[in-house]
Amino acid sequence: MLGLDAAEGAMGGSNGRYEKFLRDLAGLYRDPAAFDSALAGDDGSPVYWVESSTVADGPGALTIGISVIKPGRIGDEFAMTRGHLHERSECAELYFGLSGTGVMLLETPEGESRALPISPGTAVHVPGGWIHRSVNVGDELLSTLFCYETDAGQDYGIIEEAGGMQQLVVATADGWTTRPNPDHRGYRA
Ligand SMILES: [Fe+2]
């Protein structure tokens, strides 16, 4: 049994943990001066993390976990994960909102883009073939439950090689919107 604590961003019964620190994320955000300023004031704690349960591998096995992103902004961009395409790109994934307010940014290598709100009680279906990234657009922890096929794999390079995702999730006076990323060069075929 897996005990989810959305407010703490923890999952009892997990057997894996992955953490990302701000210092690991150079180049992720489009405003280097704002990133350097944030890094100068950083307290050294993780900015996002994953706790997961994997009990088997091979075809058919599922990894279940909680993904947690602290709130924050770098320039006008909201705090986000690096994002990836599954190495076995046909593998889909489920996200279910537990706490906080977020956006699941979805793009295909061919250039389609969607930004789906995620909040407590909503489910987001990431179909196979879609690059995906979670973004915290609120002011509290964004906690989501996820489930994917254990051997799906993660390809982070597809985003890095393209100069970032095609769209940015940015702050407005009363919330968030998307705008094109001027550094995006198109995804590899
Ligand atoms: Fe994924």
mmCIF file of C-alpha atoms in Angstrom, residues 68-159:
data_model
loop_
_atom_site.group_PDB
_atom_site.id
_atom_site.type_symbol
_atom_site.label_atom_id
_atom_site.label_comp_id
_atom_site.label_asym_id
_atom_site.label_seq_id
_atom_site.Cartn_x
_atom_site.Cartn_y
_atom_site.Cartn_z
ATOM 1 C CA VAL A 68 6.309 17.380 -6.272
ATOM 2 C CA ILE A 69 7.353 20.864 -7.446
ATOM 3 C CA LYS A 70 7.925 23.810 -5.135
ATOM 4 C CA PRO A 71 6.311 27.083 -6.200
ATOM 5 C CA GLY A 72 8.458 29.802 -7.676
ATOM 6 C CA ARG A 73 9.383 31.793 -10.753
ATOM 7 C CA ILE A 74 12.557 32.455 -12.711
ATOM 8 C CA GLY A 75 11.908 35.666 -14.602
ATOM 9 C CA ASP A 76 8.342 35.296 -15.839
ATOM 10 C CA GLU A 77 8.530 31.483 -16.121
ATOM 11 C CA PHE A 78 6.976 29.312 -13.448
ATOM 12 C CA ALA A 79 8.859 26.526 -11.651
ATOM 13 C CA MET A 80 8.888 23.382 -13.754
ATOM 14 C CA THR A 81 10.430 19.985 -14.346
ATOM 15 C CA ARG A 82 12.962 19.352 -17.108
ATOM 16 C CA GLY A 83 10.396 17.370 -19.061
ATOM 17 C CA HIS A 84 10.933 14.380 -21.317
ATOM 18 C CA LEU A 85 9.654 12.077 -24.008
ATOM 19 C CA HIS A 86 9.536 8.418 -23.082
ATOM 20 C CA GLU A 87 12.363 6.473 -24.711
ATOM 21 C CA ARG A 88 9.689 4.004 -25.738
ATOM 22 C CA SER A 89 7.686 6.899 -27.045
ATOM 23 C CA GLU A 90 4.505 4.860 -27.451
ATOM 24 C CA CYS A 91 4.203 4.595 -23.655
ATOM 25 C CA ALA A 92 1.480 6.783 -22.164
ATOM 26 C CA GLU A 93 1.290 8.137 -18.620
ATOM 27 C CA LEU A 94 -1.375 9.181 -16.123
ATOM 28 C CA TYR A 95 -1.090 12.228 -13.856
ATOM 29 C CA PHE A 96 -3.638 12.952 -11.129
ATOM 30 C CA GLY A 97 -3.658 16.235 -9.223
ATOM 31 C CA LEU A 98 -3.295 15.910 -5.439
ATOM 32 C CA SER A 99 -2.513 19.461 -4.273
ATOM 33 C CA GLY A 100 -1.624 22.800 -5.720
ATOM 34 C CA THR A 101 -2.245 24.322 -9.121
ATOM 35 C CA GLY A 102 -0.332 23.255 -12.165
ATOM 36 C CA VAL A 103 -0.130 22.920 -15.892
ATOM 37 C CA MET A 104 0.891 19.862 -17.870
ATOM 38 C CA LEU A 105 2.655 21.141 -20.972
ATOM 39 C CA LEU A 106 2.388 18.627 -23.801
ATOM 40 C CA GLU A 107 4.076 18.816 -27.208
ATOM 41 C CA THR A 108 4.678 16.466 -30.077
ATOM 42 C CA PRO A 109 7.961 16.392 -32.003
ATOM 43 C CA GLU A 110 5.878 17.465 -35.012
ATOM 44 C CA GLY A 111 4.944 20.732 -33.308
ATOM 45 C CA GLU A 112 1.527 20.264 -31.691
ATOM 46 C CA SER A 113 1.234 21.860 -28.260
ATOM 47 C CA ARG A 114 -1.269 21.746 -25.387
ATOM 48 C CA ALA A 115 -1.264 23.211 -21.890
ATOM 49 C CA LEU A 116 -3.670 21.340 -19.600
ATOM 50 C CA PRO A 117 -4.553 22.674 -16.132
ATOM 51 C CA ILE A 118 -4.080 20.195 -13.303
ATOM 52 C CA SER A 119 -5.533 20.680 -9.830
ATOM 53 C CA PRO A 120 -6.681 18.409 -7.000
ATOM 54 C CA GLY A 121 -9.052 15.783 -8.376
ATOM 55 C CA THR A 122 -8.220 16.205 -12.062
ATOM 56 C CA ALA A 123 -6.538 13.579 -14.209
ATOM 57 C CA VAL A 124 -4.327 14.289 -17.200
ATOM 58 C CA HIS A 125 -3.744 11.625 -19.806
ATOM 59 C CA VAL A 126 -0.341 11.950 -21.493
ATOM 60 C CA PRO A 127 -0.716 9.907 -24.655
ATOM 61 C CA GLY A 128 2.200 8.060 -26.193
ATOM 62 C CA GLY A 129 4.366 10.246 -28.412
ATOM 63 C CA TRP A 130 3.925 13.430 -26.376
ATOM 64 C CA ILE A 131 6.772 15.296 -24.683
ATOM 65 C CA HIS A 132 5.572 16.351 -21.218
ATOM 66 C CA ARG A 133 6.571 18.698 -18.432
ATOM 67 C CA SER A 134 4.831 19.715 -15.182
ATOM 68 C CA VAL A 135 4.687 23.390 -14.233
ATOM 69 C CA ASN A 136 3.688 24.819 -10.849
ATOM 70 C CA VAL A 137 1.621 27.951 -11.547
ATOM 71 C CA GLY A 138 0.387 28.361 -7.959
ATOM 72 C CA ASP A 139 1.909 29.459 -4.691
ATOM 73 C CA GLU A 140 1.999 26.109 -2.872
ATOM 74 C CA LEU A 141 3.514 22.693 -3.553
ATOM 75 C CA LEU A 142 2.219 21.061 -6.721
ATOM 76 C CA SER A 143 1.814 17.351 -5.945
ATOM 77 C CA THR A 144 0.643 14.900 -8.572
ATOM 78 C CA LEU A 145 0.262 11.147 -8.598
ATOM 79 C CA PHE A 146 1.685 9.530 -11.722
ATOM 80 C CA CYS A 147 1.717 6.077 -13.235
ATOM 81 C CA TYR A 148 3.710 4.839 -16.235
ATOM 82 C CA GLU A 149 5.075 1.615 -17.602
ATOM 83 C CA THR A 150 8.318 0.898 -15.735
ATOM 84 C CA ASP A 151 10.459 0.294 -18.806
ATOM 85 C CA ALA A 152 9.139 3.372 -20.673
ATOM 86 C CA GLY A 153 12.433 5.240 -20.117
ATOM 87 C CA GLN A 154 12.983 8.997 -20.232
ATOM 88 C CA ASP A 155 14.620 10.983 -23.029
ATOM 89 C CA TYR A 156 15.523 14.435 -21.653
ATOM 90 C CA GLY A 157 17.844 15.290 -24.537
ATOM 91 C CA ILE A 158 15.062 15.875 -27.021
ATOM 92 C CA ILE A 159 14.134 19.088 -25.164
#
